Amino acid sequence: AQKVTQAQTEISVVEKEDVTLDCVYETRDTTYYLFWYKQPPSGELVFLIRRNSFDEQNEISGRYSWNFQKSTSSFNFTITASQVVDSAVYFCALTPNRDDKIIFGKGTRLHILP
Amino acid sequence: NAGVTQTPKFRILKIGQSMTLQCTQDMNHNYMYWYRQDPGMGLKLIYYSVGAGITDKGEVPNGYNVSRSTTEDFPLRLELAAPSQTSVYFCASSYDRARNTEAFFGQGTRLTVV
């Protein structure tokens, strides 16, 4: 089965706290691609990161960081020193190598409280 | 840059009516997608296209039709609307296959069928 699970439906943290969004995936393919997208209140989805299955290096971009672990089939996303503008729904997604479809998780709604 | 433009933004349909959701992109992308987003359910692929004249079914194609006569346009047709089609619809495009690149999303069309 090809599947993405985001077990956290909704998270609330106080501004400046760190928060980690979990993503677990399932795929039969040995080559695959993982993504994170952000959906702010305005509605459109905005691309954050793409990672292929051969690259297990963690990535940091400003306050955002991603931890990819093939051993646990996880691709977690951490926001450091959260800000109110980080409030959004965050989607983890998977594209198997043989496919042109993007398989999305159900999303995690993140509330950053001032 | 306009990016991906969807019209209309909101629409209320009566059961059995038909309508076309418009999607246009100005980035000369070959790949285009239609998703629906139901509350708490992530995004599900309806149809996609890898180029003008080529379309294929996604995960939930029943009740919908698409065409791709030009690179820029990818309209989604609903025939005989049903309450189960109440959802937010997103059009997206990418210059390469989904696995290789980010997708750009429109702002969505919120459709209610009553």
Tab-separated table of C-alpha atoms in Angstrom, chain A residues 20-65:
chain	number	residue	atom	x	y	z
A	20	THR	CA	7.467	18.789	15.583
A	21	LEU	CA	4.961	17.492	13.063
A	22	ASP	CA	5.089	13.755	12.513
A	23	CYS	CA	4.829	11.955	9.176
A	24	VAL	CA	4.987	8.205	8.610
A	25	TYR	CA	4.765	6.738	5.142
A	26	GLU	CA	4.294	3.359	3.516
A	27	THR	CA	5.411	2.375	0.027
A	28	ARG	CA	6.477	-0.754	-1.831
A	29	ASP	CA	8.923	1.213	-3.974
A	30	THR	CA	12.581	1.398	-3.053
A	31	THR	CA	12.791	4.780	-4.745
A	32	TYR	CA	10.303	7.427	-3.735
A	33	TYR	CA	9.968	11.110	-2.994
A	34	LEU	CA	8.644	12.897	0.053
A	35	PHE	CA	7.256	16.396	0.329
A	36	TRP	CA	5.918	18.862	2.848
A	37	TYR	CA	3.376	21.512	1.888
A	38	LYS	CA	1.911	24.342	3.946
A	39	GLN	CA	-1.694	25.504	3.598
A	40	PRO	CA	-2.122	28.915	5.241
A	41	PRO	CA	-5.566	30.345	5.989
A	42	SER	CA	-5.651	31.868	2.490
A	43	GLY	CA	-6.112	28.326	1.169
A	44	GLU	CA	-3.482	27.621	-1.471
A	45	LEU	CA	-0.839	24.983	-0.802
A	46	VAL	CA	2.751	26.138	-0.724
A	47	PHE	CA	5.686	23.822	-1.306
A	48	LEU	CA	8.223	23.568	1.533
A	49	ILE	CA	10.597	20.711	0.761
A	50	ARG	CA	11.217	17.679	-1.443
A	51	ARG	CA	13.424	14.750	-0.442
A	52	ASN	CA	14.256	11.582	-2.368
A	53	SER	CA	14.667	8.212	-0.703
A	54	PHE	CA	18.405	8.070	-1.299
A	55	ASP	CA	19.108	11.247	0.596
A	56	GLU	CA	18.770	10.755	4.330
A	57	GLN	CA	20.551	13.925	5.277
A	58	ASN	CA	18.593	16.180	7.538
A	59	GLU	CA	17.795	19.585	6.138
A	60	ILE	CA	17.571	22.944	7.825
A	61	SER	CA	16.097	26.059	6.293
A	62	GLY	CA	15.936	28.939	8.713
A	63	ARG	CA	13.572	27.934	11.519
A	64	TYR	CA	12.442	24.831	9.636
A	65	SER	CA	14.160	21.465	9.776
